[in-house]
XYZ file of C-alpha atoms in Angstrom:
678
model
C 11.355 69.028 64.668
C 10.381 72.968 64.603
C 13.219 75.006 65.540
C 12.733 78.635 66.767
C 16.132 80.769 66.065
C 17.690 83.555 67.666
C 19.524 86.419 66.208
C 22.353 85.166 64.898
C 21.789 81.685 64.850
C 21.616 79.661 61.436
C 20.051 76.492 60.577
C 20.042 73.169 57.728
C 17.352 73.348 54.799
C 16.524 69.606 53.752
C 14.508 71.025 51.298
C 14.784 73.462 48.780
C 11.094 74.391 47.587
C 10.059 75.949 50.657
C 7.143 78.264 51.805
C 8.422 81.490 54.322
C 5.316 82.748 56.442
C 5.106 86.408 57.700
C 2.819 87.081 60.837
C 2.815 90.661 61.699
C -0.161 91.606 62.761
C -0.412 94.880 61.094
C -0.164 95.469 56.895
C 3.562 95.461 56.581
C 5.745 94.942 52.597
C 7.104 91.901 52.125
C 10.394 91.884 49.734
C 13.236 89.648 48.944
C 16.490 90.135 47.198
C 19.325 87.891 45.699
C 22.714 88.609 46.912
C 25.767 87.390 45.281
C 28.999 85.118 47.164
C 29.349 88.399 49.445
C 25.313 89.405 49.804
C 25.434 92.453 47.045
C 22.563 93.038 44.750
C 23.783 93.082 41.669
C 20.796 95.205 40.037
C 17.387 96.357 40.527
C 16.404 92.854 38.826
C 17.450 91.083 41.406
C 14.738 92.555 43.881
C 11.668 90.815 43.996
C 8.343 93.327 45.443
C 5.272 94.283 45.179
C 5.679 95.691 41.851
C 7.632 93.167 40.146
C 6.694 90.030 42.794
C 8.478 87.174 40.731
C 11.962 86.079 40.260
C 13.340 82.580 39.391
C 12.642 80.633 42.152
C 10.831 83.360 44.492
C 7.799 84.830 44.290
C 6.471 87.348 47.395
C 3.313 89.446 47.737
C 1.712 91.527 45.537
C 0.673 94.025 48.482
C 0.731 94.849 52.475
C -0.833 92.626 54.379
C -0.507 91.210 58.010
C 0.097 87.900 56.807
C 2.162 86.889 53.758
C 3.380 83.731 51.815
C 6.184 83.429 49.676
C 7.302 80.946 47.725
C 10.911 79.952 47.144
C 12.312 76.932 45.235
C 16.353 76.691 45.936
C 16.769 74.988 42.834
C 15.688 77.100 40.500
C 18.050 80.073 41.439
C 21.054 80.968 39.159
C 23.891 79.672 40.145
C 25.534 83.173 40.728
C 23.059 83.570 43.387
C 24.614 82.553 46.778
C 21.598 84.270 49.313
C 18.232 85.250 49.327
C 17.403 87.748 51.823
C 13.608 88.209 53.490
C 12.868 91.823 53.683
C 10.052 93.346 55.576
C 9.018 97.436 55.453
C 6.097 99.141 57.121
C 4.438 101.089 54.477
C 4.669 105.154 53.968
C 1.425 107.566 54.336
C -0.953 109.281 56.167
C -1.797 106.794 59.428
C 0.668 103.747 59.172
C 2.901 103.062 61.619
C 6.637 104.730 61.573
C 8.297 102.036 62.895
C 8.144 98.674 64.379
C 8.868 99.564 67.802
C 5.748 100.812 68.140
C 3.931 96.992 67.047
C 3.567 93.672 67.772
C 6.925 91.085 67.021
C 6.523 90.202 63.677
C 7.055 86.158 63.237
C 8.844 84.311 60.369
C 9.139 81.001 59.997
C 10.220 78.926 57.102
C 7.988 75.781 56.005
C 7.757 72.677 53.593
C 5.540 72.896 50.621
C 3.451 70.175 53.615
C 2.947 73.252 55.711
C 5.458 71.181 58.810
C 7.644 74.417 60.157
C 11.306 73.649 59.850
C 11.894 76.768 61.737
C 10.657 80.274 62.844
C 12.144 83.346 65.106
C 10.410 86.782 65.983
C 11.490 89.692 65.482
C 11.404 91.172 69.000
C 13.430 94.419 70.359
C 13.074 96.825 67.473
C 12.769 100.180 67.807
C 12.656 103.022 65.629
C 13.695 100.566 62.285
C 10.988 100.734 59.478
C 12.556 98.117 57.836
C 14.347 94.694 58.677
C 16.414 92.202 57.111
C 14.094 89.238 59.210
C 16.249 86.266 57.670
C 18.290 84.834 54.643
C 18.633 81.587 52.962
C 22.254 80.835 52.035
C 24.405 78.565 50.400
C 27.427 77.042 52.055
C 29.596 74.002 50.217
C 26.665 73.128 48.159
C 23.429 73.118 51.118
C 21.671 75.582 51.797
C 20.613 77.640 55.519
C 18.521 79.498 57.357
C 20.247 82.652 58.840
C 17.785 84.322 61.523
C 19.431 88.263 60.648
C 16.490 90.481 62.535
C 18.451 94.034 61.452
C 16.985 96.899 61.262
C 17.020 99.945 59.478
C 16.145 103.533 60.516
C 16.388 104.807 57.242
C 13.634 102.878 55.977
C 13.732 100.290 52.823
C 15.933 102.754 50.845
C 18.789 102.546 53.679
C 18.499 98.637 53.541
C 18.655 98.189 49.635
C 21.894 100.750 50.032
C 23.032 98.514 52.293
C 23.098 95.278 50.358
C 25.139 97.406 47.462
C 22.161 98.423 45.188
C 23.287 101.183 42.990
C 19.634 102.783 42.926
C 18.286 102.018 46.418
C 16.289 105.174 47.205
C 14.879 105.237 43.505
C 13.496 101.149 43.780
C 11.959 102.188 47.542
C 10.304 104.768 46.247
C 8.965 103.005 43.460
C 7.852 99.918 45.602
C 6.169 102.462 48.456
C 3.983 103.906 45.146
C 3.342 100.413 44.296
C 2.342 99.218 47.849
C 0.285 102.522 48.450
C -1.505 101.789 45.125
C -2.949 98.561 46.694
C -3.639 99.369 49.692
C -5.893 101.947 47.606
C -7.898 98.683 46.925
C -7.657 97.148 49.982
C -10.143 97.115 53.120
C -7.914 99.098 55.866
C -6.609 97.245 58.736
C -8.583 97.687 61.909
C -6.598 100.377 64.361
C -3.482 98.997 66.703
C -4.078 98.690 69.952
C -0.714 98.129 71.279
C -0.550 101.359 72.688
C -3.167 100.648 75.618
C -1.950 97.121 75.734
C 1.843 98.711 76.530
C 0.881 100.758 78.982
C -0.883 98.204 80.882
C 2.048 96.243 81.153
C 4.497 98.879 82.265
C 1.660 100.502 84.791
C 1.836 96.362 86.235
C 5.259 96.420 85.851
C 5.473 99.309 88.486
C 2.422 98.239 90.266
C 4.234 94.855 90.860
C 7.239 96.569 92.103
C 11.175 95.913 91.280
C 11.028 92.322 92.540
C 8.442 91.492 90.805
C 8.695 93.319 87.444
C 11.725 91.846 86.854
C 13.080 91.862 83.116
C 12.313 88.379 81.498
C 15.478 85.705 80.937
C 15.872 82.864 79.153
C 13.684 83.532 75.839
C 11.429 85.623 77.879
C 11.815 88.606 77.295
C 14.762 90.670 76.479
C 16.375 93.822 78.464
C 17.791 96.393 76.680
C 18.685 94.821 73.483
C 19.823 91.548 74.892
C 19.063 88.360 74.418
C 18.575 84.663 76.186
C 20.160 81.801 75.063
C 16.933 80.014 75.659
C 14.981 81.069 73.521
C 14.873 78.517 70.469
C 15.194 76.082 69.509
C 11.572 76.219 71.604
C 14.322 80.021 71.275
C 13.074 79.891 71.907
C 13.612 85.019 72.829
C 11.034 87.242 73.608
C 7.917 87.584 75.888
C 6.004 85.967 72.468
C 9.491 83.933 71.437
C 10.742 80.388 72.792
C 12.329 78.887 71.329
C 12.333 77.899 72.201
C 16.357 78.778 71.718
C 17.645 77.687 74.665
C 15.216 78.662 76.774
C 16.811 80.917 81.032
C 19.819 82.844 81.345
C 20.690 86.214 80.371
C 22.853 87.676 77.813
C 26.585 87.245 78.351
C 29.509 89.190 77.512
C 29.923 87.355 74.233
C 27.320 89.102 72.717
C 28.324 92.020 70.515
C 27.506 95.311 71.437
C 25.429 97.104 69.118
C 25.287 101.045 68.903
C 23.339 102.926 66.365
C 24.874 105.701 64.033
C 23.332 108.073 61.608
C 22.209 106.399 58.379
C 23.704 102.887 59.630
C 21.818 100.219 60.965
C 20.630 98.979 63.840
C 20.797 95.670 65.643
C 17.221 95.274 67.245
C 16.436 98.518 67.918
C 19.301 99.007 70.789
C 20.602 102.036 70.926
C 23.745 101.430 72.081
C 25.587 99.574 74.180
C 24.020 96.393 75.552
C 23.549 96.881 79.129
C 24.189 93.557 80.630
C 24.279 94.985 84.962
C 21.666 92.903 86.538
C 17.807 94.086 86.438
C 17.139 94.482 90.242
C 20.486 96.710 90.413
C 20.603 99.450 88.215
C 22.665 102.383 89.844
C 25.647 100.002 91.274
C 28.293 97.140 90.467
C 27.767 94.227 91.925
C 30.634 93.393 94.549
C 33.512 90.663 93.339
C 32.969 87.423 93.955
C 35.389 86.613 97.298
C 38.806 85.366 97.061
C 38.962 81.613 96.482
C 41.434 79.675 98.778
C 45.145 79.550 97.827
C 46.380 76.562 96.083
C 48.788 74.602 97.695
C 51.975 75.075 95.337
C 52.362 72.637 92.701
C 48.584 71.918 92.424
C 45.534 73.486 90.360
C 43.154 75.677 92.123
C 40.304 73.862 92.914
C 36.791 75.631 91.746
C 34.672 77.626 94.693
C 30.809 77.294 94.814
C 29.986 81.096 94.259
C 32.739 82.467 92.336
C 30.883 84.627 90.657
C 30.095 88.321 90.932
C 26.350 89.250 93.071
C 25.334 91.200 95.703
C 24.223 87.343 97.429
C 25.478 83.911 97.069
C 22.210 83.254 94.961
C 22.644 85.833 93.000
C 26.502 84.294 92.613
C 25.146 80.992 92.107
C 22.975 81.823 89.155
C 25.583 83.588 87.566
C 28.340 81.381 88.105
C 25.734 78.251 86.260
C 24.966 80.921 83.792
C 29.232 80.946 83.118
C 29.563 77.262 82.831
C 26.535 76.947 80.261
C 28.690 79.430 78.303
C 31.722 78.350 79.107
C 30.844 75.006 77.243
C 29.218 76.098 74.765
C 32.408 78.142 73.663
C 34.483 75.416 74.168
C 32.019 72.777 72.168
C 32.089 75.470 69.506
C 35.337 75.156 69.063
C 36.126 71.568 68.882
C 33.582 71.536 66.561
C 35.753 74.191 64.727
C 38.802 72.658 64.333
C 36.645 68.777 63.320
C 35.477 70.796 60.418
C 38.624 72.670 60.028
C 40.559 69.436 60.172
C 37.854 67.952 57.694
C 38.184 70.664 54.714
C 42.066 70.373 55.419
C 41.876 66.652 54.569
C 39.229 66.779 51.881
C 41.541 69.763 49.946
C 45.187 67.379 50.280
C 43.129 64.456 48.623
C 41.806 66.519 46.407
C 44.864 67.715 45.118
C 46.554 64.202 45.416
C 43.550 62.931 42.957
C 44.471 66.027 40.368
C 47.739 65.291 40.278
C 48.712 62.430 37.470
C 51.974 61.958 38.722
C 49.858 60.684 42.193
C 48.637 57.618 39.963
C 51.917 55.889 39.641
C 52.965 53.595 42.250
C 52.606 54.208 45.724
C 53.042 58.090 45.619
C 49.330 58.913 45.830
C 48.491 55.944 48.991
C 51.227 57.781 50.836
C 50.255 60.949 50.085
C 46.425 60.057 51.521
C 47.321 58.566 54.254
C 49.631 61.469 55.123
C 46.481 63.156 54.515
C 44.705 61.037 57.339
C 47.262 61.237 59.691
C 47.222 64.761 60.151
C 43.524 64.730 59.794
C 43.700 62.794 62.700
C 46.021 64.432 64.775
C 44.096 67.258 64.299
C 41.330 65.960 66.019
C 43.262 64.449 68.644
C 44.570 67.594 69.320
C 41.347 69.245 69.750
C 39.448 66.394 71.755
C 42.267 66.992 74.216
C 41.500 70.377 74.281
C 38.430 69.985 75.190
C 38.494 66.723 77.442
C 40.810 69.081 79.553
C 38.597 71.935 79.108
C 35.362 69.310 80.140
C 37.249 68.459 83.175
C 37.476 71.565 84.628
C 33.734 72.005 84.088
C 32.867 68.727 85.708
C 35.179 69.774 88.312
C 33.322 72.849 88.705
C 29.395 71.666 88.475
C 31.078 68.851 91.181
C 31.480 72.064 94.093
C 28.524 74.138 92.568
C 26.051 71.787 92.481
C 25.618 70.560 96.233
C 25.782 74.067 97.294
C 22.715 75.403 95.360
C 19.193 76.117 96.926
C 16.439 74.373 96.612
C 14.860 76.652 93.336
C 18.214 75.888 91.673
C 19.151 72.772 92.715
C 17.662 69.137 91.927
C 15.075 67.003 93.570
C 17.724 64.641 94.953
C 19.561 67.592 96.327
C 19.929 67.164 100.194
C 18.744 71.270 100.078
C 15.355 69.586 99.847
C 15.398 67.777 102.905
C 16.134 71.276 105.062
C 13.026 72.928 103.250
C 11.024 75.520 104.433
C 8.796 77.891 102.931
C 10.642 80.826 101.724
C 9.953 84.795 102.737
C 10.499 85.858 99.511
C 10.560 84.671 95.571
C 13.911 83.756 94.401
C 15.572 85.277 91.060
C 14.995 82.150 89.398
C 13.720 78.691 88.918
C 14.913 75.220 87.447
C 12.884 73.567 84.703
C 15.278 70.758 83.786
C 18.888 69.949 82.862
C 21.074 71.031 80.092
C 23.997 69.538 78.018
C 25.549 68.400 74.313
C 26.388 65.174 72.841
C 30.099 65.705 73.203
C 30.150 66.047 76.945
C 26.862 63.598 77.673
C 27.811 62.898 81.257
C 28.193 67.656 81.963
C 24.882 68.246 82.848
C 24.592 71.899 83.406
C 21.337 73.704 84.980
C 18.624 75.598 83.273
C 17.388 77.821 84.963
C 14.698 81.076 84.509
C 14.040 84.119 85.798
C 10.832 84.950 87.975
C 8.465 85.855 87.792
C 7.222 83.787 84.811
C 6.748 86.464 81.635
C 5.967 83.769 79.387
C 4.087 79.752 80.105
C 5.184 76.446 79.705
C 4.019 74.231 76.992
C 4.843 70.271 78.402
C 4.461 68.828 75.266
C 2.963 65.637 75.461
C 3.281 64.271 71.776
C 6.451 62.351 69.904
C 9.422 64.155 69.842
C 12.518 63.437 67.935
C 14.155 62.197 70.832
C 15.605 58.355 70.891
C 14.057 58.333 74.429
C 10.611 59.275 73.586
C 10.749 56.370 70.418
C 10.270 53.441 72.025
C 7.162 55.061 74.459
C 3.434 54.693 73.328
C 0.980 57.365 73.571
C 0.060 56.259 76.550
C 2.589 56.595 78.294
C 3.942 60.128 76.979
C 1.417 61.687 78.231
C 1.395 60.015 81.835
C 4.851 61.212 81.486
C 4.471 64.663 80.596
C 1.790 65.354 83.341
C 4.058 63.699 85.683
C 6.867 66.318 84.339
C 3.852 69.412 84.698
C 3.027 68.650 88.741
C 6.940 68.484 89.688
C 7.357 71.959 87.906
C 3.905 73.356 89.361
C 5.131 71.751 93.250
C 8.204 73.628 92.452
C 7.010 76.743 91.680
C 4.757 76.695 94.503
C 7.548 75.739 96.959
C 10.156 79.175 95.728
C 6.928 81.008 96.069
C 6.214 82.463 100.098
C 2.623 80.869 100.644
C 0.396 84.090 99.875
C 2.473 84.744 96.196
C 1.019 81.662 94.055
C -2.125 79.990 93.442
C -2.221 77.192 91.085
C -6.162 76.181 89.198
C -6.172 72.737 87.271
C -8.282 72.184 84.279
C -8.641 67.860 83.843
C -11.991 67.921 81.325
C -11.919 63.819 80.721
C -10.282 63.472 84.787
C -7.517 61.599 82.775
C -4.703 62.249 85.256
C -6.415 61.987 88.330
C -3.373 59.533 89.451
C -0.701 62.477 88.275
C -2.250 64.930 89.980
C -3.087 62.803 93.500
C 0.052 64.668 95.220
C -1.106 68.404 94.510
C -5.585 67.140 95.299
C -4.779 65.699 98.808
C -2.035 68.074 99.907
C -4.664 70.996 99.895
C -2.710 72.908 97.825
C -4.523 74.185 95.163
C -7.208 76.920 95.351
C -9.855 74.214 93.922
C -10.047 70.650 93.019
C -9.513 69.893 89.097
C -12.344 71.338 87.221
C -13.299 68.458 85.283
C -16.042 68.532 81.861
C -16.871 71.711 79.233
C -18.532 73.344 82.446
C -15.328 73.024 84.726
C -13.276 74.516 81.671
C -15.971 77.570 81.408
C -15.625 78.246 84.890
C -12.339 78.403 85.896
C -11.693 80.342 82.508
C -14.371 82.497 83.072
C -12.799 83.533 86.832
C -9.287 84.134 85.159
C -10.309 86.075 82.273
C -12.124 88.084 84.758
C -8.860 88.392 86.885
C -6.849 90.078 84.365
C -9.920 92.099 83.021
C -10.093 93.936 86.785
C -6.345 93.834 87.486
C -5.936 95.557 83.645
C -8.527 98.010 84.847
C -7.204 98.601 87.806
C -3.813 100.004 86.475
C -4.915 101.559 83.560
C -7.358 103.439 85.854
C -4.493 104.346 88.203
C -6.260 102.334 91.291
C -4.341 99.439 91.440
C -4.600 99.862 95.243
C -8.290 99.961 94.799
C -9.185 95.928 93.595
C -12.226 94.458 95.291
C -11.881 93.008 99.359
C -10.837 89.424 99.138
C -9.538 89.802 95.498
C -6.422 87.093 95.496
C -3.505 89.242 94.437
C -0.823 86.475 94.280
C 0.696 84.859 91.237
C -2.141 82.665 89.248
C -0.994 79.443 87.401
C -3.302 77.833 84.872
C -2.185 74.165 84.608
C -4.626 72.443 81.270
C -4.072 68.923 80.760
C -5.254 66.926 77.910
C -6.151 69.978 75.861
C -8.466 70.475 73.505
C -10.877 68.054 75.510
C -13.570 70.019 76.939
C -12.849 73.355 75.535
C -15.377 75.201 72.667
C -14.400 77.897 70.716
C -15.105 80.460 73.519
C -12.806 78.057 75.501
C -10.190 78.418 72.806
C -10.461 82.310 72.723
C -10.215 83.171 76.279
C -7.158 80.146 76.397
C -5.663 82.527 73.817
C -6.832 85.489 75.367
C -4.809 84.451 78.527
C -1.708 83.106 76.927
C -1.427 86.809 75.535
C -2.498 89.156 78.070
C -2.706 87.055 81.069
C 1.880 87.347 82.286
C 1.760 91.133 82.599
C -0.855 90.592 85.668
C 0.420 87.408 86.952
C -1.236 84.864 85.559
C 0.418 81.945 83.713
C 0.056 79.020 81.491
C 1.586 75.647 81.715
C 0.129 73.424 78.905
C 0.451 69.876 79.247
C -0.864 68.954 75.099
C -0.148 66.975 71.845
C 0.152 70.088 69.037
C -1.514 67.104 67.001
C -4.227 66.979 69.164
C -5.650 70.569 68.739
C -4.743 70.047 64.592
C -8.100 70.747 63.769
C -7.784 74.563 64.664
C -5.198 75.043 61.964
C -2.794 77.981 62.005
C -5.417 79.865 64.682
C -3.290 78.212 67.889
C 0.245 79.476 65.831
C 0.533 81.968 68.079
C -0.288 80.253 71.347
C 2.481 77.482 70.929
C 4.699 79.875 69.799
C 4.239 82.481 72.543
C 4.981 79.171 75.342
C 8.869 77.556 76.530
C 8.026 73.914 74.925
C 9.366 71.340 77.383
C 9.076 67.234 76.857
C 9.229 64.674 79.568
C 11.947 63.252 78.197
C 15.954 64.240 76.649
C 15.038 65.818 73.611
C 17.771 68.963 71.591
C 15.202 71.142 70.793
C 16.907 74.299 72.328
C 19.609 75.872 71.262
C 21.791 79.012 72.124
C 22.326 82.022 69.795
C 25.600 82.408 69.904
C 26.952 78.934 67.913
C 23.779 77.456 67.410
C 24.650 74.228 69.317
C 21.478 72.084 69.720
C 21.084 71.388 73.439
C 19.601 68.679 74.614
C 16.942 69.340 77.383
C 16.388 67.253 80.472
C 13.296 67.399 82.602
C 13.432 68.174 86.284
C 11.680 64.839 87.730
C 12.019 63.047 90.771
C 14.206 60.266 91.937
C 11.872 57.209 91.951
C 10.197 55.994 95.290
C 11.043 59.581 96.907
C 9.048 61.269 99.612
C 10.579 64.565 98.998
C 7.567 66.137 96.615
C 4.772 64.996 99.372
C 7.241 66.130 102.240
C 7.512 69.391 100.392
C 4.309 70.336 99.477
C 3.030 68.978 103.210
C 4.665 72.481 104.330
C 3.432 74.421 101.454
C -0.127 72.957 102.399
C 0.791 73.407 106.029
C 2.257 77.477 105.723
C -0.997 78.593 103.897
C -2.868 77.606 106.752
C -1.190 79.244 109.085
C -1.036 82.278 106.785
C -4.883 82.265 106.492
C -5.172 81.916 110.071
């Protein structure tokens, strides 16, 4: 199972022979350093770089390139090595980019020798840095782990190496740059970057859409002023071309460190000052505090209240309260796991002391000491569990109050709020895609909310997952559940948008999803019947590609208000079922184009696919999968948070068996659209 890491998150490694793949989109220098227990480099012989690419257990590329593959054998590194850091740096010289902020976010993946991806990390949010520590492999208690670092250095490679304790850092950096320059002189120059126009197009599109539609993405859908979101992951994952997915939909919370930039010191992901956690739509004043809670009766604890958080509206207060519940559950569980780890370590140490003392082998002293160590361990674990149970009880009581008060966009399908549903006049600030929970709190569910408008496509994985829930289902049942999940997500997106602000297109090349798509087709909420066959696929993709091109040209030319009469300015969603069936090479290229360029102008993807079905395309589609937020039709623990690295189990938001709420909601949406069209 692939884990999409976010900055600061770690993940255990089950293999010692690995390959680290770097995709940067423009030539970069890749090096690796070896560190001792404190992370310091002992000398230049502990640095693998283009001028000296090979060390025991480690080999890097000999020149700058847009894509790299590093070979790592952790069993072959010296016993004194406790850390292997992977570094990225920009080549120096005329015509070369000066900082990562002007480039697309690099992506680094750790894979096995068979090519199976273990963990990935997108280095989003970089600014004036020209060198960055991408990730590190480190030894902890005899086992190896990988950690996403993403620490940038505006002073370049020399400042980075000096920060890791290398005495002759600047001299070595100069030698590396000279070796790279010689390699570039022998290489074919890369095509000129086109990121500047793309950035201007995105900025102009955001200003055209207005402050409400051009809001800051959340939950793995982007960052704002250095912030990161918990959903950007373990599919994490974070950034417009994230993922991960780390627990991919809330904003950064007060648990994230605020980093300020000092001259000559590393900067965290290009942040130029403290992270701004204020609401993206309200930048000038602080939101009002929550209303006071009713006074508790003497001798009884205060009862939780729905909306007990800051915000300008009840919707915003509920959103922030749900976010607070997520953060509280993450921290309480982290404290419990830390206490259990401490108890385990303490018991192991005491047992080792007993075994190392010859006197304990005489009589019953050894047995008594072992029993005492186990008793202390049980006492510590019990105390930690009592504290966790107390916190879980408080959170469960809060969830019991908050869940019934949620508006339809935040609510489960079985919430009574849907029975009073009316087509909204404006788009909500977030949308519920499912629930999250942890093994220690299996009965407590926290809503998974992502911010709107979408700035990252969705991928409902119809393939095998690592969860027990999916292991008993055959491939046909998984595909059916995946499409049912996609239909539920699509219906929710239609329901939370005003009648004229969201258009849905469906591509079903083989017609295999006719039964699952029937509610959307019968209600008349689709722009057209589902496209079938290769010709239908080509027609829909061509029209949406032209839509993206036209909006981009209008924005770049400053004529966003001069689109042709009858042009559909609503947000567009393309639902693709059974990919890559019915897709030729041109259609695949158009699909990738929509995934990359569509979100900036309001065109989004929802893929229902098994990645293995598209394995024949090889790495060509890797950016597509990484750019989508992965969801599953069955519970699966593929999402992670950036603070403590919990693997959160995601459960999709599905309709209760036999419920007619979906048909009722779609009927209201269809009627509102007919009235609007007049």
